[in-house]
Coordinates of C-alpha atoms and ligand atoms in Angstrom, one line a residue:
M93 CA 9.7 37.1 -1.7
A94 CA 11.3 35.7 1.4
I95 CA 14.8 34.3 1.3
W96 CA 15.8 32.0 4.2
D97 CA 19.6 32.3 4.0
E98 CA 20.4 35.6 2.3
Q99 CA 24.1 35.2 2.9
H100 CA 24.4 32.0 0.8
E101 CA 21.4 32.4 -1.6
T102 CA 22.4 35.8 -2.8
I103 CA 26.2 35.5 -2.6
D104 CA 28.1 37.0 -5.4
R105 CA 29.8 34.6 -7.8
E106 CA 33.3 35.5 -7.0
R107 CA 32.8 35.0 -3.2
L108 CA 30.9 31.8 -4.0
Q109 CA 33.8 30.4 -6.0
E110 CA 36.2 31.2 -3.2
L111 CA 34.0 29.4 -0.8
Q112 CA 33.6 26.5 -3.1
L113 CA 37.3 26.2 -3.7
R114 CA 38.0 26.2 0.0
R115 CA 35.3 23.6 0.8
V116 CA 36.2 21.3 -2.1
R117 CA 39.9 21.3 -1.1
D118 CA 38.8 20.4 2.4
M119 CA 36.6 17.6 1.1
L120 CA 39.4 16.2 -1.1
A121 CA 41.8 16.1 1.8
R122 CA 39.1 14.3 3.9
V123 CA 38.2 11.7 1.3
Y124 CA 41.9 11.1 0.4
E125 CA 42.7 10.3 4.0
R126 CA 39.6 8.4 5.0
V127 CA 38.0 6.6 2.0
P128 CA 40.2 4.0 0.3
F129 CA 38.1 4.2 -2.9
Y130 CA 38.7 7.9 -3.4
R131 CA 42.4 7.6 -2.5
E132 CA 42.9 5.0 -5.2
Q133 CA 40.9 7.0 -7.7
L134 CA 42.8 10.2 -7.0
S135 CA 46.2 8.5 -6.9
A136 CA 45.5 6.9 -10.3
V137 CA 45.5 10.4 -11.8
G138 CA 48.4 11.4 -9.8
F139 CA 46.5 13.7 -7.6
E140 CA 47.4 14.6 -4.0
P141 CA 45.5 16.7 -1.5
G142 CA 46.6 20.3 -2.0
D143 CA 47.0 20.0 -5.8
L144 CA 43.6 21.7 -6.4
T145 CA 44.4 25.3 -6.8
S146 CA 41.5 26.4 -8.8
L147 CA 38.0 25.1 -9.5
D148 CA 39.0 24.5 -13.1
D149 CA 41.4 21.7 -11.8
L150 CA 38.3 19.7 -11.0
A151 CA 37.9 18.8 -14.6
G152 CA 41.0 16.6 -14.3
L153 CA 39.5 14.6 -11.4
P154 CA 37.7 11.2 -11.8
F155 CA 34.0 10.8 -11.9
T156 CA 32.0 8.8 -9.4
D157 CA 28.9 6.8 -10.6
K158 CA 26.3 4.5 -9.3
T159 CA 28.5 1.5 -9.8
D160 CA 31.0 2.9 -7.4
F161 CA 28.2 3.1 -4.8
R162 CA 27.2 -0.4 -5.5
D163 CA 30.8 -1.8 -5.4
N164 CA 31.3 -0.1 -2.0
Y165 CA 28.0 -1.2 -0.6
P166 CA 27.0 -0.5 2.1
Y167 CA 29.5 1.7 4.0
G168 CA 32.6 1.7 1.8
L169 CA 32.2 5.4 0.8
F170 CA 31.6 6.7 4.3
A171 CA 34.1 9.2 5.4
V172 CA 33.4 9.0 9.1
P173 CA 33.4 6.2 11.7
M174 CA 30.0 4.6 12.3
S175 CA 30.0 6.1 15.8
E176 CA 29.4 9.5 14.1
V177 CA 26.5 8.3 11.9
V178 CA 23.0 9.1 13.1
E179 CA 20.8 8.3 10.1
I180 CA 21.1 6.1 6.9
H181 CA 19.0 6.2 3.7
S182 CA 19.1 4.2 0.6
S183 CA 17.5 3.9 -2.8
S184 CA 17.2 0.7 -4.7
G185 CA 17.0 0.6 -8.5
T186 CA 15.4 -2.2 -10.3
T187 CA 18.6 -4.1 -10.5
G188 CA 21.7 -4.5 -8.3
K189 CA 22.5 -3.4 -4.8
A190 CA 21.0 -0.3 -3.2
V191 CA 22.8 3.1 -3.1
V192 CA 23.5 4.0 0.5
G193 CA 24.1 7.4 2.1
G194 CA 24.8 8.3 5.7
Y195 CA 24.3 11.4 7.8
T196 CA 26.1 12.7 10.8
R197 CA 24.4 15.2 13.1
A198 CA 26.0 18.0 11.1
D199 CA 24.7 16.4 7.8
L200 CA 21.2 16.4 9.2
E201 CA 21.5 20.0 10.2
S202 CA 22.7 21.0 6.6
W203 CA 19.9 18.9 5.1
T204 CA 17.3 20.6 7.2
E205 CA 18.7 24.0 6.2
L206 CA 18.8 23.1 2.5
V207 CA 15.2 21.9 2.3
C208 CA 14.1 24.8 4.5
R209 CA 15.5 27.2 1.9
L210 CA 13.4 25.6 -0.7
A211 CA 10.2 25.6 1.4
V212 CA 10.7 29.3 2.1
A213 CA 11.5 30.0 -1.6
V214 CA 8.1 28.8 -2.6
G215 CA 6.3 30.8 0.1
A216 CA 5.8 28.2 2.9
H217 CA 5.7 29.8 6.4
D218 CA 4.5 29.2 9.9
G219 CA 0.8 28.6 10.1
D220 CA 1.0 26.3 7.0
I221 CA 0.2 22.6 7.3
A222 CA 2.1 20.3 5.1
Q223 CA 0.9 16.8 4.2
I224 CA 3.9 14.8 3.3
A225 CA 2.7 12.1 0.9
F226 CA 6.3 11.0 0.0
G227 CA 7.2 7.7 1.4
Y228 CA 8.8 7.7 4.8
G229 CA 11.4 5.1 5.2
M230 CA 14.7 4.5 3.4
F231 CA 13.6 6.8 0.6
T232 CA 14.9 10.3 1.3
G233 CA 11.7 12.2 0.3
G234 CA 9.7 11.8 3.5
F235 CA 12.3 12.6 6.1
G236 CA 14.1 15.2 4.0
L237 CA 11.0 17.3 3.5
H238 CA 9.9 16.7 7.1
Y239 CA 13.0 18.2 8.7
G240 CA 13.2 21.2 6.4
L241 CA 9.5 22.1 6.5
Q242 CA 9.5 22.0 10.3
R243 CA 12.5 24.4 10.3
A244 CA 10.4 26.8 8.1
G245 CA 7.8 26.8 10.8
V246 CA 5.3 24.6 9.0
A247 CA 3.2 22.0 10.9
V248 CA 3.9 18.6 9.3
L249 CA 1.5 15.7 8.7
P250 CA 3.8 12.7 8.2
I251 CA 1.1 10.7 6.4
S252 CA 3.5 9.0 3.9
A253 CA 2.5 7.7 0.5
G254 CA -0.6 5.7 -0.3
N255 CA -4.1 5.3 1.1
T256 CA -5.5 8.0 -1.1
A257 CA -9.0 8.0 0.6
R258 CA -7.3 8.9 3.9
Q259 CA -5.1 11.5 2.1
L260 CA -8.3 13.3 1.1
Q261 CA -9.9 12.9 4.4
Y262 CA -6.9 14.4 6.2
M263 CA -6.5 17.1 3.6
K264 CA -10.1 18.2 4.4
D265 CA -10.2 17.7 8.2
F266 CA -6.8 18.9 9.1
G267 CA -6.8 21.9 6.8
T268 CA -3.7 21.0 4.8
T269 CA -2.3 23.9 2.9
I270 CA 0.8 22.3 1.2
L271 CA 0.8 18.9 -0.5
I272 CA 4.2 17.2 -0.8
A273 CA 4.2 14.3 -3.3
T274 CA 5.6 13.0 -6.5
P275 CA 3.8 14.7 -9.4
S276 CA 2.2 11.4 -10.5
Y277 CA 0.8 10.9 -7.1
A278 CA -0.5 14.4 -6.8
L279 CA -2.2 13.9 -10.1
Y280 CA -3.8 10.7 -8.9
I281 CA -5.0 12.4 -5.7
G282 CA -6.5 15.1 -7.8
E283 CA -8.2 12.5 -10.0
V284 CA -9.8 10.8 -6.9
L285 CA -10.8 14.2 -5.5
Q286 CA -12.7 14.9 -8.8
R287 CA -14.2 11.5 -9.0
R288 CA -15.6 11.8 -5.5
E289 CA -16.8 15.3 -6.4
V290 CA -15.2 16.8 -3.3
P291 CA -15.7 20.6 -3.7
V292 CA -12.3 22.3 -3.8
E293 CA -13.8 25.1 -1.6
Q294 CA -13.7 22.5 1.3
L295 CA -9.9 22.5 1.0
R296 CA -7.4 25.0 2.2
L297 CA -4.7 23.7 -0.2
R298 CA -2.6 26.4 -1.9
L299 CA 0.9 25.0 -2.6
G300 CA 2.4 21.8 -3.9
M301 CA 6.0 20.8 -3.5
F302 CA 6.7 18.0 -6.0
G303 CA 9.8 16.2 -7.0
A304 CA 11.6 12.9 -7.2
E305 CA 10.5 12.4 -10.9
H306 CA 10.1 14.3 -14.1
C307 CA 7.2 16.8 -14.1
S308 CA 6.7 18.5 -17.5
E309 CA 4.9 21.8 -17.6
E310 CA 1.9 20.0 -19.2
M311 CA 1.8 17.6 -16.2
R312 CA 2.0 20.5 -13.8
A313 CA -0.9 22.1 -15.6
Q314 CA -2.9 18.9 -15.4
I315 CA -2.3 18.7 -11.6
E316 CA -3.2 22.3 -11.1
S317 CA -6.4 21.8 -13.0
R318 CA -7.5 19.2 -10.5
L319 CA -6.1 20.7 -7.2
P320 CA -6.2 24.3 -6.0
I321 CA -2.5 24.6 -5.8
R322 CA 0.5 26.1 -7.4
G323 CA 3.0 23.3 -7.9
T324 CA 6.8 23.6 -7.7
D325 CA 9.5 21.3 -8.8
N326 CA 12.3 19.9 -6.5
Y327 CA 15.3 17.9 -7.4
G328 CA 17.7 15.7 -5.5
L329 CA 19.0 12.1 -5.3
T330 CA 20.0 9.7 -2.6
E331 CA 23.7 9.8 -3.6
L332 CA 23.7 13.6 -3.0
T333 CA 21.6 13.8 0.2
G334 CA 18.1 13.5 -1.2
P335 CA 15.8 16.5 -1.7
G336 CA 17.4 19.9 -1.1
V337 CA 19.9 19.8 -3.9
A338 CA 17.8 22.2 -6.0
G339 CA 14.3 23.6 -6.2
E340 CA 12.2 26.2 -7.8
C341 CA 11.3 29.5 -6.2
E342 CA 8.0 31.3 -6.7
C343 CA 9.1 32.5 -10.1
R344 CA 9.2 28.9 -11.3
T345 CA 12.0 29.6 -13.9
G346 CA 14.4 26.8 -13.1
M347 CA 15.6 25.1 -9.9
H348 CA 18.1 27.0 -7.7
I349 CA 21.0 24.9 -6.8
S350 CA 22.5 25.3 -3.3
E351 CA 25.9 26.0 -4.6
D352 CA 27.5 26.5 -1.2
H353 CA 27.0 22.8 -0.8
F354 CA 27.0 21.4 -4.4
L355 CA 29.2 22.1 -7.3
A356 CA 27.3 21.5 -10.5
E357 CA 28.8 20.8 -13.9
C358 CA 26.8 20.2 -17.1
L359 CA 28.8 17.9 -19.4
D360 CA 28.3 16.2 -22.8
P361 CA 27.7 12.6 -21.6
A362 CA 29.6 11.2 -24.5
T363 CA 32.8 13.2 -24.2
G364 CA 32.7 14.4 -20.6
K365 CA 33.4 18.0 -21.9
P366 CA 31.3 20.9 -20.5
V367 CA 28.4 22.2 -22.5
A368 CA 27.5 25.9 -22.6
D369 CA 25.0 27.3 -20.3
G370 CA 21.5 26.8 -21.7
E371 CA 22.5 23.6 -23.5
V372 CA 21.4 20.2 -22.4
G373 CA 24.0 17.9 -20.9
E374 CA 24.5 15.4 -18.0
L375 CA 24.4 17.0 -14.6
V376 CA 27.6 16.1 -12.6
V377 CA 27.6 17.1 -9.0
T378 CA 30.3 17.3 -6.3
A379 CA 28.7 17.2 -2.8
F380 CA 31.5 18.8 -0.8
T381 CA 30.1 19.6 2.6
R382 CA 28.7 16.2 3.6
E383 CA 30.7 14.8 6.5
C384 CA 29.6 11.1 6.1
S385 CA 28.9 10.8 2.3
P386 CA 30.8 13.4 0.3
V387 CA 30.8 12.7 -3.4
L388 CA 33.2 13.7 -6.0
R389 CA 31.9 14.5 -9.5
Y390 CA 28.9 12.3 -9.4
R391 CA 27.4 11.4 -12.8
T392 CA 23.7 11.8 -12.1
R393 CA 22.7 10.5 -15.6
D394 CA 20.1 13.3 -15.4
L395 CA 19.9 15.5 -18.5
T396 CA 19.3 19.2 -17.9
S397 CA 20.7 22.6 -18.6
L398 CA 22.2 25.3 -16.3
T399 CA 21.8 29.0 -16.2
R400 CA 23.8 31.4 -14.1
E401 CA 21.6 34.4 -14.9
R402 CA 20.2 36.2 -11.9
C403 CA 16.7 35.2 -11.1
A404 CA 13.9 37.8 -10.5
C405 CA 13.6 36.5 -6.9
G406 CA 17.0 38.0 -6.1
R407 CA 18.9 34.7 -5.6
T408 CA 22.2 34.5 -7.4
T409 CA 22.6 30.7 -7.4
A410 CA 22.8 28.7 -10.7
R411 CA 19.5 27.2 -11.7
M412 CA 19.0 23.9 -13.5
G413 CA 16.2 23.4 -16.0
K414 CA 13.7 20.6 -15.9
V415 CA 15.3 17.2 -16.1
V416 CA 14.4 16.2 -19.7
G417 CA 15.4 12.6 -19.2
R418 CA 18.0 10.3 -17.9
T419 CA 20.8 8.9 -20.0
D420 CA 19.5 5.5 -19.0
D421 CA 15.8 5.9 -19.5
M422 CA 16.2 6.9 -23.1
F423 CA 15.3 4.0 -25.4
I424 CA 16.1 3.5 -29.1
I425 CA 13.5 2.5 -31.7
S426 CA 14.5 2.3 -35.3
G427 CA 17.7 4.1 -34.5
V428 CA 15.9 7.1 -33.0
N429 CA 16.6 8.1 -29.4
I430 CA 13.4 8.7 -27.5
F431 CA 12.8 10.1 -24.0
P432 CA 9.5 9.3 -22.3
S433 CA 9.3 13.0 -21.4
A434 CA 8.9 13.8 -25.1
I435 CA 6.0 11.5 -25.4
E436 CA 4.4 13.0 -22.4
S437 CA 4.7 16.6 -23.8
V438 CA 2.9 15.6 -27.0
L439 CA 0.2 13.6 -25.3
F440 CA -0.7 16.2 -22.6
Q441 CA -1.4 18.8 -25.3
I442 CA -4.0 16.8 -27.0
E443 CA -7.5 17.5 -25.9
G444 CA -9.4 14.3 -25.1
V445 CA -6.3 12.6 -23.7
E446 CA -6.3 11.9 -19.9
P447 CA -2.9 12.5 -18.3
F448 CA -2.2 8.8 -17.8
Y449 CA -0.1 6.8 -20.2
Q450 CA 2.3 3.9 -20.5
I451 CA 5.0 3.0 -23.0
V452 CA 5.4 -0.7 -23.8
L453 CA 8.4 -2.0 -25.6
G454 CA 8.6 -5.5 -26.9
R455 CA 10.2 -7.6 -29.6
T456 CA 8.6 -9.7 -32.3
N457 CA 10.5 -11.7 -34.9
G458 CA 13.7 -9.8 -34.0
L459 CA 12.1 -6.4 -34.4
D460 CA 11.4 -4.0 -31.6
T461 CA 7.8 -3.0 -31.0
F462 CA 6.8 0.3 -29.6
E463 CA 3.3 0.9 -28.1
V464 CA 1.9 3.9 -26.3
H465 CA -1.2 3.1 -24.2
V466 CA -3.2 6.3 -23.5
E467 CA -6.3 6.9 -21.5
V468 CA -8.9 9.0 -23.1
T469 CA -11.9 10.9 -21.6
D470 CA -15.2 9.2 -20.8
T471 CA -17.0 11.1 -23.5
L472 CA -14.6 10.0 -26.2
F473 CA -14.4 6.4 -25.0
D474 CA -18.2 6.0 -24.7
G475 CA -18.7 7.7 -28.0
W476 CA -18.7 6.5 -31.6
M477 CA -16.2 3.9 -32.7
D478 CA -15.4 5.9 -35.8
D479 CA -14.5 8.9 -33.7
L480 CA -12.3 6.8 -31.5
R481 CA -10.5 5.4 -34.5
A482 CA -10.0 8.8 -36.0
F483 CA -8.7 10.1 -32.6
E484 CA -6.3 7.1 -32.4
R485 CA -4.9 8.1 -35.9
R486 CA -4.5 11.7 -34.7
V487 CA -2.6 10.8 -31.6
T488 CA -0.4 8.4 -33.6
E489 CA 0.3 11.1 -36.2
E490 CA 1.2 13.7 -33.6
L491 CA 3.6 11.3 -31.9
R492 CA 5.1 10.3 -35.2
S493 CA 5.8 13.9 -36.2
A494 CA 7.4 14.8 -32.9
L495 CA 9.4 11.6 -32.4
L496 CA 10.0 10.7 -36.1
V497 CA 9.0 7.1 -35.3
R498 CA 5.5 5.7 -35.5
P499 CA 4.2 4.1 -32.3
K500 CA 1.3 1.8 -32.1
V501 CA -1.2 3.8 -30.1
K502 CA -3.8 2.0 -28.0
L503 CA -6.5 4.1 -26.5
V504 CA -7.8 2.7 -23.2
E505 CA -10.7 3.6 -21.0
P506 CA -10.3 6.1 -18.2
G507 CA -9.0 4.6 -14.9
K508 CA -7.6 1.5 -16.7
L509 CA -3.8 2.2 -16.4
E510 CA -1.9 1.6 -13.2
R511 CA -1.8 4.7 -10.8
S512 CA 1.3 5.6 -8.9
E513 CA 1.7 6.5 -5.3
G514 CA 5.4 7.1 -5.7
K515 CA 7.5 7.4 -8.8
A516 CA 5.4 6.5 -11.9
R517 CA 6.7 3.6 -14.1
R518 CA 6.3 5.0 -17.5
V519 CA 8.2 2.4 -19.6
I520 CA 7.6 -1.3 -19.5
D521 CA 10.4 -2.9 -21.5
N522 CA 9.5 -6.5 -22.3
R523 CA 12.4 -6.8 -24.8
P524 CA 14.8 -9.7 -23.9
S525 CA 18.1 -8.2 -22.7
Ligands
DLL293 O1 14.1 11.1 -5.7 C1 15.1 12.4 -3.9 C2 14.0 13.4 -3.9 C3 13.0 13.1 -3.1 C4 14.0 14.5 -4.7 C5 11.9 14.1 -3.0 C6 13.0 15.4 -4.7 C7 11.9 15.2 -3.8 P1 16.2 9.0 -5.6 O2 15.1 8.1 -5.2 O3 17.6 8.6 -5.3 O4 16.1 10.4 -4.8 O5 16.1 9.3 -7.1 C8 16.9 10.2 -7.8 O6 15.1 10.8 -9.3 O7 18.5 11.0 -10.4 C9 16.3 11.8 -11.0 O8 16.4 10.9 -12.1 C10 15.0 11.7 -10.4 N1 14.5 13.0 -9.9 C11 14.6 13.5 -8.7 N2 14.0 14.7 -8.6 C12 13.6 15.0 -9.9 C13 12.9 16.1 -10.5 C14 15.0 11.3 -4.9 N3 12.6 17.2 -9.9 C15 16.5 10.4 -9.2 N4 12.7 16.0 -11.8 C16 17.3 11.4 -9.9 C17 13.1 14.9 -12.6 C18 13.9 13.9 -10.7 N5 13.7 13.9 -12.0

C-alpha cells in the first residue's frame, strides 16, 4: 500500500507531539499578533504567546465556533494581508452569513499535499482518470480534490456537480476510473446508470472518493451495488481548509487525520471535557499550519470518535470514525434525541426499501409530528395493497424499536423523492421556530 508522505504519515507519536507543540506555539504567536479576535480571546484567559509549554495546556484555551466566523465576516480572521491571499472559499449554511477561508500560496501547497496523501492512500495513481462531480466554485470540494489528485498524477475531469446524463456519457467515453462525489450524488448516478441499463462492463470505474456528508456503511453498500467501485470516505470543512483534513486508506477502518497540520480533540459537547478514545464526542480541531486562516480549537459540531491504534496500512496517525451526526442536526421528538444517520441505518437494512428517504417534522395542535418518507421497490409498490400496508407496519416497527419513538412512515413510489447532486437534505423541519 503506497504512502505519499512517509515522514509525516508514519511519524512516531512522540516526535509528532514535539512537532505539534512547536507548530501550535508558532501559530498562537501569529494569531495573537495579527488577529484582533484571537488576541482578545486569549487575553481574556490571561494567555500570552509563549505560555503554551505542553499540548495539555491547550485545554485551557478558548474555543472558536461558527458564530466567530460569522461575526468576523468576511476577512476578520485572516492572519495575513490581502496581498498574500491567492484564493478564497466559503460555505453558506441555511441561515446567517457565510463562513470564509483564505489561502496563501503556501496554504494551497499544503492543501494539495494533504489531498494527495488521501488520494494515494486509497490507491489512486498516474494513469487514473478522476471525474470530479463535487461542485466547483466557492465550495471547497471541487478545487480541493482537483489540486490533490493532479499531484498524485491523476488526470482530472473537472465536470462539477449536476447534469447526470452528461456525467454518465463522460464516464463511458473518457474512461473515468475514479468518481469523486457526495455519497448521495454517487448513489443517484448509480441509479440513473441502472435505469438506463448501461452495462457496467462499459465502464472503467474502480474507485470512489466520497465525502462532504455522512455516508453510513449501508449507504456505501448501496452505492457499490450500483457502481463498480470501492468507495472511501473523506472528511473536511471550509473552516479547516476543506477536504484533506482526514480520509480513509484502503483498509477503510476510520479516516486518517493529518496530524502534522491538525490537532484533533474529541470532547463531551456538554462539558467540554475529553472523552476516551473510542467514545463518541464532538470533534474539536486546531488548524495550526495555515498561514491565512489558522483556527484555534474549532468546535466542528460533528460527532465522532478517535482511535490512535496503528492502522494495518502502516500509518501512525489518529483516525476518526464515521461522523454519526452533528450536534445541530439532531432533533428531539417526545424527549428522545434522534440523529438522521440512525434512521438511515435502520432503513437501508430492510429489503424492499430503496436508499432514498426524507424525514419531515411538523407541529399540529402544539405537538411535534415525525414522518419518515421512504421509497420502496417497484415490485412492492405495484404489488398488493395489503402487502404494502404490512410492509409499512414493519418499517414503522423497526424504526420504533431502534429509535424508541414511533414515526409515521409513508411509503412512496420509486423515483418520487428529491435527488441530490450535492449534499442531501434529509430533514425537512416545518416546525415553527
Ligand atoms: O464539505 C468539505 C469537503 C468537501 C469534505 C469534499 C470532503 C469532501 P463544508 O461544506 O464546510 O465542507 O461542510 C462541512 O460537512 O462539518 C460535516 O458536518 C460534513 N462533512 C464533511 N465531510 C463529511 C464526512 C465540506 N466524510 C461539514 N462525513 C462538516 C460526514 C461530513 N460529514
